[in-house]
Amino acid sequence: MREGADLIVIGGGLMGLWTAVLAARDGRRVRLLEAETIGRHASSASAGGVRSLNRHPAEIPLARAALPLWREAARDLGADVGYVASGQIRVAEDEAGLARLEDRAAATRALGYTHEEIVGANALFALEPALAPHCLGALVVRDDGFADPLRTIHALSRAAHAAGVIVEEGRRVIGLAAGSPLIVVTESGEFTAPLVVNAAGAWGNAIAALVGETVPVTPTALQMSVTEPVAPFVAAVLGTESGMLSLKQSAAGHVVIGGGFAGHVDAAHRIGRPRPTLVSENLANAARLFPHLDAARIVRTWAGLEGITRDGLPVISPSRKVSGLIHAFGFSAHGFALSPLVARLVMEIADARPPSAPITPFGVDRFQPASEERRYA
Amino acid sequence: MKAVDVLIVGAGPAGLSAAAVTGAAGLSTLVIDEQAAPGGQIWRAAEAVGADPVRHAALGSSYRGAMAAIAIARQHARFATESEVVDVSPDRDVLWFDKTARTLHQTRARAILVATGAMERPVPFPGWTLPGVTGVGALQIALKQGGMVPDGPVVLAGQGPLLLLVAQQLAAFGVPIAATLDVASAFPSRTALGALPGAIGADPGLVAKGAALAARRFLSGSAYRDIRDLEAVGAGRIEAVRFRAAGETVTIPTTRLAVHDGVIPNTQLTRLLGLAHRWIDGQAAFAPQVDADGLSSRENVWVAGDGAGIGGAERAAAQGAATARAICRALGTIPAAGDAPRGTGARTFVDRLYAPLPVSHFAADDTLLCRCESVTFGDVRRVIADGATGPNRVKTATRCGMGPCQGRICGANLTRLVAEETGRAPRDVGALRIRPPLKPLLLADYATLAATDSA
């Protein structure tokens, strides 16, 4: 006995949940199949950055189009997602770094975008007075921000229930068969739908492989640390040209520190673990920008599993092999900001409507050997 | 990175006896312990107590065997006291912090013995987070550590052997006890009495000592039995304790209330290590799964003592030695011969006599479950009604367990509350995931590892 739906979402992370909500609100009967529990991996381990700053050129239009959706998210979902239009800042700590940021700003302008802005030391310290005095300037996007990943997941989870999505945890997909409708096989039952969305995150390539589509994805474990609450000292999300760092302060005062350091991946147990030496390096980067953080206590570190594609760009694409299957995975450590827009793009593909941002660079069949590929953090 | 054969976490009876065995067998042995001196909780500050006639007279009976065990272990093993384990990788790289020197170390161990012992079961009730309210065990630690005597009458509430013992020890220090509030009725349950003959057979001395202590409390005149609706009241700190007994509401003014409902295995490190755990019904707690030798579900990670299931100091020492002999064999060394630990003694009787209270026994909907993040029983019930299926979903929805204590205080109670609310068994509900650092660490201290340990 196979249970039917209008649309099946594989994966209960941000991409899958947001897609399920949109689809159900369109009047579709939606079933979401999650292998473990909602938001278990990259989604809840995310730093929550809503960033168009320093994006790969192909992702800039998506990141810009996603911003208004974040501003609307709380009203749209009927629950706080902790979104703050804080701005994002990438500081230069030396002349060479400042020169790189100026080149970057010029290149972005040449593409016709105006959101990235170079600021000098005075303007930078006016924005963030607590910054260490050696900082020389920065690349700034004033209307970027951040949100709270846990609140976002729970808001989406509630919105999904309210929209009538059937959310099933502990349903690992092990088979996918073409046809009309498509057949999705789990370890405990089969389901059918004319539309299936692969939002399986770090395991999205395994789902794609079920229908013979090969996407090079490396699982990685992105490290994060958080301090106990400290007095407010920073407004924006801070990064630097001199080392990997993403730093922000929550409304409650916790300082969340990440930046792309990769921990241990235990693929068999589907868990990640921080590497102490890299946690240490990450924290040293934070204390270089804000020396007073030396006296803050670290209360928790973690590493969530995430899939990095070979070119560091996601797959947002109809399947080239199976009609009715749509891929949205491999967000390579910068998917959080895009998630509300990705749900729209997926539904536009499903309905054969024109996409609200260009998705040609994210085709599932783009991975040719020896192409020029670079990862943007 | 430095390397040792055996790294032992915890310098209580289990860790000390184990260190003596592995060290004497020629294995390099490092014992890491949070306190300033070896001894663990039961033998806390043993060397200092031994040198202090006042403390020794009042507390001495708890310290039987301590001095010899510490002296032998010191001969055979290296001690890192005032040191905390921060993280352990699956291949046994131990990250630990020396609080005195303020340095982080990484040590690779061929074998790890977790001997982290027991912790007092936190008992939530209205007002339990007011200053002046502690666990009975915490009160005893103050006595042992520095002979710090409460400056006024104390109210003791709850149940268990430790409560009786501390009542006696407080009396020896001359501290007045305003009242003891016993949650049990005057007579042991039939299931408890069923285990009594076994307990007398296994450890007649212990049963006699317990009976004498209990009788003394019961006859002291300030004892209330079968109390309900326990509450600490006060503005800013405790001013009085309120409860119901024999159908009446009683209010006793006090500045100190100590509460107890037994001890449970401290599983923070064994959870961090990802070991398999079992649920012990009689102790209403998780303990790591170990085989007869103390081997956990992970290669060359061993657990001994109360951390593997509450059994008391004497049994912990025997288990530590036996597990250490198994470690020696696993590492290809021949240990000195020794006896296997005896049976569980009077434990079954004690567990049944003082059967743990339900987690919500005293708690109202607005009672705090997680004191770090101010999450109440009602908050947890609401997110469970909203679809949260286990402790980790509750954690992400409410921040329960995300504060500085890393769920050490709320974790076991959260499992029991989720079980109670969902009608599932605690073993199926599971436990909070534990993240490093095990205890909060200054950013400056964490950030020095790359510089000092780049080799």
JSON list of C-alpha atoms in Angstrom, two decimals, chain A residues 149-325:
[
{"chain": "A", "resi": 149, "resn": "PRO", "atom": "CA", "xyz": [18.38, 29.28, 13.07]},
{"chain": "A", "resi": 150, "resn": "LEU", "atom": "CA", "xyz": [16.62, 27.45, 15.91]},
{"chain": "A", "resi": 151, "resn": "ARG", "atom": "CA", "xyz": [13.73, 29.89, 16.01]},
{"chain": "A", "resi": 152, "resn": "THR", "atom": "CA", "xyz": [13.50, 29.76, 12.24]},
{"chain": "A", "resi": 153, "resn": "ILE", "atom": "CA", "xyz": [13.27, 25.97, 12.24]},
{"chain": "A", "resi": 154, "resn": "HIS", "atom": "CA", "xyz": [10.60, 25.94, 14.92]},
{"chain": "A", "resi": 155, "resn": "ALA", "atom": "CA", "xyz": [8.63, 28.73, 13.21]},
{"chain": "A", "resi": 156, "resn": "LEU", "atom": "CA", "xyz": [8.77, 26.75, 9.96]},
{"chain": "A", "resi": 157, "resn": "SER", "atom": "CA", "xyz": [7.85, 23.54, 11.69]},
{"chain": "A", "resi": 158, "resn": "ARG", "atom": "CA", "xyz": [4.76, 25.15, 13.19]},
{"chain": "A", "resi": 159, "resn": "ALA", "atom": "CA", "xyz": [3.88, 26.84, 9.89]},
{"chain": "A", "resi": 160, "resn": "ALA", "atom": "CA", "xyz": [4.20, 23.50, 8.12]},
{"chain": "A", "resi": 161, "resn": "HIS", "atom": "CA", "xyz": [1.82, 21.85, 10.57]},
{"chain": "A", "resi": 162, "resn": "ALA", "atom": "CA", "xyz": [-0.59, 24.78, 10.26]},
{"chain": "A", "resi": 163, "resn": "ALA", "atom": "CA", "xyz": [-0.52, 24.52, 6.45]},
{"chain": "A", "resi": 164, "resn": "GLY", "atom": "CA", "xyz": [-1.36, 20.82, 6.66]},
{"chain": "A", "resi": 165, "resn": "VAL", "atom": "CA", "xyz": [2.02, 19.37, 5.74]},
{"chain": "A", "resi": 166, "resn": "ILE", "atom": "CA", "xyz": [2.42, 15.80, 6.95]},
{"chain": "A", "resi": 167, "resn": "VAL", "atom": "CA", "xyz": [5.85, 15.81, 8.57]},
{"chain": "A", "resi": 168, "resn": "GLU", "atom": "CA", "xyz": [7.38, 12.40, 9.16]},
{"chain": "A", "resi": 169, "resn": "GLU", "atom": "CA", "xyz": [10.58, 12.11, 11.15]},
{"chain": "A", "resi": 170, "resn": "GLY", "atom": "CA", "xyz": [12.73, 9.00, 11.11]},
{"chain": "A", "resi": 171, "resn": "ARG", "atom": "CA", "xyz": [11.87, 8.22, 7.45]},
{"chain": "A", "resi": 172, "resn": "ARG", "atom": "CA", "xyz": [15.08, 7.64, 5.57]},
{"chain": "A", "resi": 173, "resn": "VAL", "atom": "CA", "xyz": [14.68, 7.51, 1.80]},
{"chain": "A", "resi": 174, "resn": "ILE", "atom": "CA", "xyz": [16.45, 4.55, 0.20]},
{"chain": "A", "resi": 175, "resn": "GLY", "atom": "CA", "xyz": [14.88, 4.40, -3.24]},
{"chain": "A", "resi": 176, "resn": "LEU", "atom": "CA", "xyz": [13.42, 6.68, -5.88]},
{"chain": "A", "resi": 177, "resn": "ALA", "atom": "CA", "xyz": [11.73, 5.41, -9.03]},
{"chain": "A", "resi": 178, "resn": "ALA", "atom": "CA", "xyz": [10.72, 7.40, -12.09]},
{"chain": "A", "resi": 179, "resn": "GLY", "atom": "CA", "xyz": [7.17, 7.20, -13.30]},
{"chain": "A", "resi": 180, "resn": "SER", "atom": "CA", "xyz": [3.88, 8.92, -13.13]},
{"chain": "A", "resi": 181, "resn": "PRO", "atom": "CA", "xyz": [3.65, 9.38, -10.24]},
{"chain": "A", "resi": 182, "resn": "LEU", "atom": "CA", "xyz": [7.18, 9.06, -8.87]},
{"chain": "A", "resi": 183, "resn": "ILE", "atom": "CA", "xyz": [7.72, 6.42, -6.17]},
{"chain": "A", "resi": 184, "resn": "VAL", "atom": "CA", "xyz": [9.73, 7.26, -3.05]},
{"chain": "A", "resi": 185, "resn": "VAL", "atom": "CA", "xyz": [10.88, 4.25, -1.03]},
{"chain": "A", "resi": 186, "resn": "THR", "atom": "CA", "xyz": [11.80, 4.61, 2.64]},
{"chain": "A", "resi": 187, "resn": "GLU", "atom": "CA", "xyz": [13.02, 2.05, 5.13]},
{"chain": "A", "resi": 188, "resn": "SER", "atom": "CA", "xyz": [9.44, 1.85, 6.38]},
{"chain": "A", "resi": 189, "resn": "GLY", "atom": "CA", "xyz": [7.00, 2.32, 3.53]},
{"chain": "A", "resi": 190, "resn": "GLU", "atom": "CA", "xyz": [6.58, 3.71, 0.03]},
{"chain": "A", "resi": 191, "resn": "PHE", "atom": "CA", "xyz": [5.03, 6.99, -1.05]},
{"chain": "A", "resi": 192, "resn": "THR", "atom": "CA", "xyz": [3.98, 8.41, -4.40]},
{"chain": "A", "resi": 193, "resn": "ALA", "atom": "CA", "xyz": [3.66, 11.92, -5.81]},
{"chain": "A", "resi": 194, "resn": "PRO", "atom": "CA", "xyz": [3.93, 13.55, -9.22]},
{"chain": "A", "resi": 195, "resn": "LEU", "atom": "CA", "xyz": [6.46, 16.02, -7.74]},
{"chain": "A", "resi": 196, "resn": "VAL", "atom": "CA", "xyz": [9.42, 15.22, -5.49]},
{"chain": "A", "resi": 197, "resn": "VAL", "atom": "CA", "xyz": [11.85, 17.77, -4.05]},
{"chain": "A", "resi": 198, "resn": "ASN", "atom": "CA", "xyz": [15.32, 16.59, -3.05]},
{"chain": "A", "resi": 199, "resn": "ALA", "atom": "CA", "xyz": [16.28, 18.86, -0.14]},
{"chain": "A", "resi": 200, "resn": "ALA", "atom": "CA", "xyz": [18.45, 16.28, 1.59]},
{"chain": "A", "resi": 201, "resn": "GLY", "atom": "CA", "xyz": [21.34, 18.60, 2.38]},
{"chain": "A", "resi": 202, "resn": "ALA", "atom": "CA", "xyz": [24.67, 16.83, 2.82]},
{"chain": "A", "resi": 203, "resn": "TRP", "atom": "CA", "xyz": [22.99, 13.63, 1.55]},
{"chain": "A", "resi": 204, "resn": "GLY", "atom": "CA", "xyz": [21.33, 15.28, -1.46]},
{"chain": "A", "resi": 205, "resn": "ASN", "atom": "CA", "xyz": [23.87, 13.74, -3.81]},
{"chain": "A", "resi": 206, "resn": "ALA", "atom": "CA", "xyz": [22.93, 10.29, -2.50]},
{"chain": "A", "resi": 207, "resn": "ILE", "atom": "CA", "xyz": [19.30, 10.98, -3.41]},
{"chain": "A", "resi": 208, "resn": "ALA", "atom": "CA", "xyz": [20.37, 12.28, -6.84]},
{"chain": "A", "resi": 209, "resn": "ALA", "atom": "CA", "xyz": [22.47, 9.14, -7.29]},
{"chain": "A", "resi": 210, "resn": "LEU", "atom": "CA", "xyz": [19.31, 7.03, -6.91]},
{"chain": "A", "resi": 211, "resn": "VAL", "atom": "CA", "xyz": [18.27, 8.28, -10.34]},
{"chain": "A", "resi": 212, "resn": "GLY", "atom": "CA", "xyz": [21.77, 8.21, -11.81]},
{"chain": "A", "resi": 213, "resn": "GLU", "atom": "CA", "xyz": [22.73, 11.88, -11.41]},
{"chain": "A", "resi": 214, "resn": "THR", "atom": "CA", "xyz": [26.24, 12.45, -10.10]},
{"chain": "A", "resi": 215, "resn": "VAL", "atom": "CA", "xyz": [27.05, 15.54, -8.04]},
{"chain": "A", "resi": 216, "resn": "PRO", "atom": "CA", "xyz": [30.42, 15.79, -6.31]},
{"chain": "A", "resi": 217, "resn": "VAL", "atom": "CA", "xyz": [29.58, 16.64, -2.69]},
{"chain": "A", "resi": 218, "resn": "THR", "atom": "CA", "xyz": [31.97, 16.41, 0.23]},
{"chain": "A", "resi": 219, "resn": "PRO", "atom": "CA", "xyz": [30.42, 16.24, 3.68]},
{"chain": "A", "resi": 220, "resn": "THR", "atom": "CA", "xyz": [32.01, 18.70, 6.05]},
{"chain": "A", "resi": 221, "resn": "ALA", "atom": "CA", "xyz": [31.42, 19.67, 9.67]},
{"chain": "A", "resi": 222, "resn": "LEU", "atom": "CA", "xyz": [31.30, 23.40, 10.17]},
{"chain": "A", "resi": 223, "resn": "GLN", "atom": "CA", "xyz": [32.54, 24.48, 13.56]},
{"chain": "A", "resi": 224, "resn": "MET", "atom": "CA", "xyz": [30.78, 27.01, 15.72]},
{"chain": "A", "resi": 225, "resn": "SER", "atom": "CA", "xyz": [31.36, 28.34, 19.23]},
{"chain": "A", "resi": 226, "resn": "VAL", "atom": "CA", "xyz": [29.18, 30.42, 21.50]},
{"chain": "A", "resi": 227, "resn": "THR", "atom": "CA", "xyz": [29.96, 32.44, 24.62]},
{"chain": "A", "resi": 228, "resn": "GLU", "atom": "CA", "xyz": [27.83, 33.05, 27.65]},
{"chain": "A", "resi": 229, "resn": "PRO", "atom": "CA", "xyz": [25.88, 36.34, 27.42]},
{"chain": "A", "resi": 230, "resn": "VAL", "atom": "CA", "xyz": [28.07, 39.47, 27.55]},
{"chain": "A", "resi": 231, "resn": "ALA", "atom": "CA", "xyz": [27.17, 43.17, 27.44]},
{"chain": "A", "resi": 232, "resn": "PRO", "atom": "CA", "xyz": [26.18, 44.40, 23.95]},
{"chain": "A", "resi": 233, "resn": "PHE", "atom": "CA", "xyz": [29.29, 45.47, 21.98]},
{"chain": "A", "resi": 234, "resn": "VAL", "atom": "CA", "xyz": [28.69, 44.75, 18.31]},
{"chain": "A", "resi": 235, "resn": "ALA", "atom": "CA", "xyz": [25.78, 45.44, 15.97]},
{"chain": "A", "resi": 236, "resn": "ALA", "atom": "CA", "xyz": [26.76, 43.89, 12.65]},
{"chain": "A", "resi": 237, "resn": "VAL", "atom": "CA", "xyz": [27.95, 40.44, 11.63]},
{"chain": "A", "resi": 238, "resn": "LEU", "atom": "CA", "xyz": [31.74, 40.73, 11.48]},
{"chain": "A", "resi": 239, "resn": "GLY", "atom": "CA", "xyz": [34.22, 38.92, 9.27]},
{"chain": "A", "resi": 240, "resn": "THR", "atom": "CA", "xyz": [37.84, 39.61, 8.34]},
{"chain": "A", "resi": 241, "resn": "GLU", "atom": "CA", "xyz": [40.14, 39.38, 5.33]},
{"chain": "A", "resi": 242, "resn": "SER", "atom": "CA", "xyz": [42.86, 38.00, 7.64]},
{"chain": "A", "resi": 243, "resn": "GLY", "atom": "CA", "xyz": [41.54, 34.58, 8.60]},
{"chain": "A", "resi": 244, "resn": "MET", "atom": "CA", "xyz": [38.24, 32.80, 8.76]},
{"chain": "A", "resi": 245, "resn": "LEU", "atom": "CA", "xyz": [35.69, 34.44, 11.03]},
{"chain": "A", "resi": 246, "resn": "SER", "atom": "CA", "xyz": [32.01, 35.18, 11.32]},
{"chain": "A", "resi": 247, "resn": "LEU", "atom": "CA", "xyz": [31.03, 36.84, 14.58]},
{"chain": "A", "resi": 248, "resn": "LYS", "atom": "CA", "xyz": [27.71, 38.16, 15.81]},
{"chain": "A", "resi": 249, "resn": "GLN", "atom": "CA", "xyz": [25.96, 38.87, 19.07]},
{"chain": "A", "resi": 250, "resn": "SER", "atom": "CA", "xyz": [22.45, 37.61, 19.76]},
{"chain": "A", "resi": 251, "resn": "ALA", "atom": "CA", "xyz": [19.79, 39.77, 21.34]},
{"chain": "A", "resi": 252, "resn": "ALA", "atom": "CA", "xyz": [20.32, 37.82, 24.59]},
{"chain": "A", "resi": 253, "resn": "GLY", "atom": "CA", "xyz": [24.04, 38.68, 24.52]},
{"chain": "A", "resi": 254, "resn": "HIS", "atom": "CA", "xyz": [25.59, 35.39, 23.38]},
{"chain": "A", "resi": 255, "resn": "VAL", "atom": "CA", "xyz": [28.48, 35.83, 20.94]},
{"chain": "A", "resi": 256, "resn": "VAL", "atom": "CA", "xyz": [28.27, 33.31, 18.12]},
{"chain": "A", "resi": 257, "resn": "ILE", "atom": "CA", "xyz": [31.62, 32.62, 16.48]},
{"chain": "A", "resi": 258, "resn": "GLY", "atom": "CA", "xyz": [32.19, 30.63, 13.30]},
{"chain": "A", "resi": 259, "resn": "GLY", "atom": "CA", "xyz": [33.72, 31.24, 9.92]},
{"chain": "A", "resi": 260, "resn": "GLY", "atom": "CA", "xyz": [34.01, 27.99, 8.04]},
{"chain": "A", "resi": 261, "resn": "PHE", "atom": "CA", "xyz": [36.56, 25.93, 9.97]},
{"chain": "A", "resi": 262, "resn": "ALA", "atom": "CA", "xyz": [35.94, 22.26, 9.17]},
{"chain": "A", "resi": 263, "resn": "GLY", "atom": "CA", "xyz": [35.74, 19.75, 12.03]},
{"chain": "A", "resi": 264, "resn": "HIS", "atom": "CA", "xyz": [35.83, 15.96, 11.99]},
{"chain": "A", "resi": 265, "resn": "VAL", "atom": "CA", "xyz": [33.16, 14.19, 9.98]},
{"chain": "A", "resi": 266, "resn": "ASP", "atom": "CA", "xyz": [31.92, 10.87, 11.27]},
{"chain": "A", "resi": 267, "resn": "ALA", "atom": "CA", "xyz": [29.91, 9.90, 8.20]},
{"chain": "A", "resi": 268, "resn": "ALA", "atom": "CA", "xyz": [28.86, 6.51, 9.59]},
{"chain": "A", "resi": 269, "resn": "HIS", "atom": "CA", "xyz": [27.23, 8.01, 12.66]},
{"chain": "A", "resi": 270, "resn": "ARG", "atom": "CA", "xyz": [26.19, 11.18, 10.81]},
{"chain": "A", "resi": 271, "resn": "ILE", "atom": "CA", "xyz": [27.80, 13.48, 13.34]},
{"chain": "A", "resi": 272, "resn": "GLY", "atom": "CA", "xyz": [30.42, 16.20, 13.27]},
{"chain": "A", "resi": 273, "resn": "ARG", "atom": "CA", "xyz": [32.92, 17.14, 15.95]},
{"chain": "A", "resi": 274, "resn": "PRO", "atom": "CA", "xyz": [34.92, 20.34, 16.38]},
{"chain": "A", "resi": 275, "resn": "ARG", "atom": "CA", "xyz": [38.71, 20.11, 16.11]},
{"chain": "A", "resi": 276, "resn": "PRO", "atom": "CA", "xyz": [40.16, 21.79, 19.20]},
{"chain": "A", "resi": 277, "resn": "THR", "atom": "CA", "xyz": [43.11, 23.39, 17.40]},
{"chain": "A", "resi": 278, "resn": "LEU", "atom": "CA", "xyz": [40.79, 24.94, 14.83]},
{"chain": "A", "resi": 279, "resn": "VAL", "atom": "CA", "xyz": [38.32, 26.12, 17.50]},
{"chain": "A", "resi": 280, "resn": "SER", "atom": "CA", "xyz": [41.31, 27.75, 19.08]},
{"chain": "A", "resi": 281, "resn": "GLU", "atom": "CA", "xyz": [42.37, 29.46, 15.84]},
{"chain": "A", "resi": 282, "resn": "ASN", "atom": "CA", "xyz": [38.81, 30.64, 15.23]},
{"chain": "A", "resi": 283, "resn": "LEU", "atom": "CA", "xyz": [38.58, 32.13, 18.72]},
{"chain": "A", "resi": 284, "resn": "ALA", "atom": "CA", "xyz": [41.94, 33.82, 18.33]},
{"chain": "A", "resi": 285, "resn": "ASN", "atom": "CA", "xyz": [40.62, 35.52, 15.19]},
{"chain": "A", "resi": 286, "resn": "ALA", "atom": "CA", "xyz": [37.63, 36.77, 17.18]},
{"chain": "A", "resi": 287, "resn": "ALA", "atom": "CA", "xyz": [39.76, 38.09, 20.03]},
{"chain": "A", "resi": 288, "resn": "ARG", "atom": "CA", "xyz": [42.03, 39.90, 17.57]},
{"chain": "A", "resi": 289, "resn": "LEU", "atom": "CA", "xyz": [39.07, 42.01, 16.42]},
{"chain": "A", "resi": 290, "resn": "PHE", "atom": "CA", "xyz": [37.50, 42.33, 19.88]},
{"chain": "A", "resi": 291, "resn": "PRO", "atom": "CA", "xyz": [40.20, 41.90, 22.55]},
{"chain": "A", "resi": 292, "resn": "HIS", "atom": "CA", "xyz": [37.75, 42.17, 25.45]},
{"chain": "A", "resi": 293, "resn": "LEU", "atom": "CA", "xyz": [36.26, 38.82, 24.39]},
{"chain": "A", "resi": 294, "resn": "ASP", "atom": "CA", "xyz": [39.31, 37.16, 26.00]},
{"chain": "A", "resi": 295, "resn": "ALA", "atom": "CA", "xyz": [37.35, 37.38, 29.26]},
{"chain": "A", "resi": 296, "resn": "ALA", "atom": "CA", "xyz": [34.15, 35.79, 27.90]},
{"chain": "A", "resi": 297, "resn": "ARG", "atom": "CA", "xyz": [33.48, 32.17, 28.70]},
{"chain": "A", "resi": 298, "resn": "ILE", "atom": "CA", "xyz": [32.90, 29.68, 25.87]},
{"chain": "A", "resi": 299, "resn": "VAL", "atom": "CA", "xyz": [29.95, 27.56, 26.87]},
{"chain": "A", "resi": 300, "resn": "ARG", "atom": "CA", "xyz": [29.52, 25.39, 23.80]},
{"chain": "A", "resi": 301, "resn": "THR", "atom": "CA", "xyz": [31.13, 24.38, 20.54]},
{"chain": "A", "resi": 302, "resn": "TRP", "atom": "CA", "xyz": [29.61, 22.21, 17.85]},
{"chain": "A", "resi": 303, "resn": "ALA", "atom": "CA", "xyz": [30.00, 21.13, 14.25]},
{"chain": "A", "resi": 304, "resn": "GLY", "atom": "CA", "xyz": [27.01, 20.48, 11.99]},
{"chain": "A", "resi": 305, "resn": "LEU", "atom": "CA", "xyz": [27.18, 18.36, 8.89]},
{"chain": "A", "resi": 306, "resn": "GLU", "atom": "CA", "xyz": [26.92, 20.20, 5.59]},
{"chain": "A", "resi": 307, "resn": "GLY", "atom": "CA", "xyz": [27.50, 19.19, 1.97]},
{"chain": "A", "resi": 308, "resn": "ILE", "atom": "CA", "xyz": [30.07, 21.18, 0.00]},
{"chain": "A", "resi": 309, "resn": "THR", "atom": "CA", "xyz": [29.93, 20.81, -3.77]},
{"chain": "A", "resi": 310, "resn": "ARG", "atom": "CA", "xyz": [33.08, 20.81, -5.85]},
{"chain": "A", "resi": 311, "resn": "ASP", "atom": "CA", "xyz": [32.52, 24.39, -7.02]},
{"chain": "A", "resi": 312, "resn": "GLY", "atom": "CA", "xyz": [31.05, 25.61, -3.75]},
{"chain": "A", "resi": 313, "resn": "LEU", "atom": "CA", "xyz": [27.71, 26.45, -5.39]},
{"chain": "A", "resi": 314, "resn": "PRO", "atom": "CA", "xyz": [24.40, 24.73, -4.68]},
{"chain": "A", "resi": 315, "resn": "VAL", "atom": "CA", "xyz": [22.27, 22.59, -6.93]},
{"chain": "A", "resi": 316, "resn": "ILE", "atom": "CA", "xyz": [18.90, 24.26, -7.64]},
{"chain": "A", "resi": 317, "resn": "SER", "atom": "CA", "xyz": [17.67, 22.45, -10.67]},
{"chain": "A", "resi": 318, "resn": "PRO", "atom": "CA", "xyz": [15.13, 20.14, -12.21]},
{"chain": "A", "resi": 319, "resn": "SER", "atom": "CA", "xyz": [16.45, 16.63, -12.59]},
{"chain": "A", "resi": 320, "resn": "ARG", "atom": "CA", "xyz": [17.76, 16.01, -16.11]},
{"chain": "A", "resi": 321, "resn": "LYS", "atom": "CA", "xyz": [16.98, 12.31, -15.80]},
{"chain": "A", "resi": 322, "resn": "VAL", "atom": "CA", "xyz": [13.57, 12.08, -14.11]},
{"chain": "A", "resi": 323, "resn": "SER", "atom": "CA", "xyz": [10.55, 14.22, -14.80]},
{"chain": "A", "resi": 324, "resn": "GLY", "atom": "CA", "xyz": [8.94, 15.68, -11.66]},
{"chain": "A", "resi": 325, "resn": "LEU", "atom": "CA", "xyz": [12.10, 15.57, -9.51]}
]
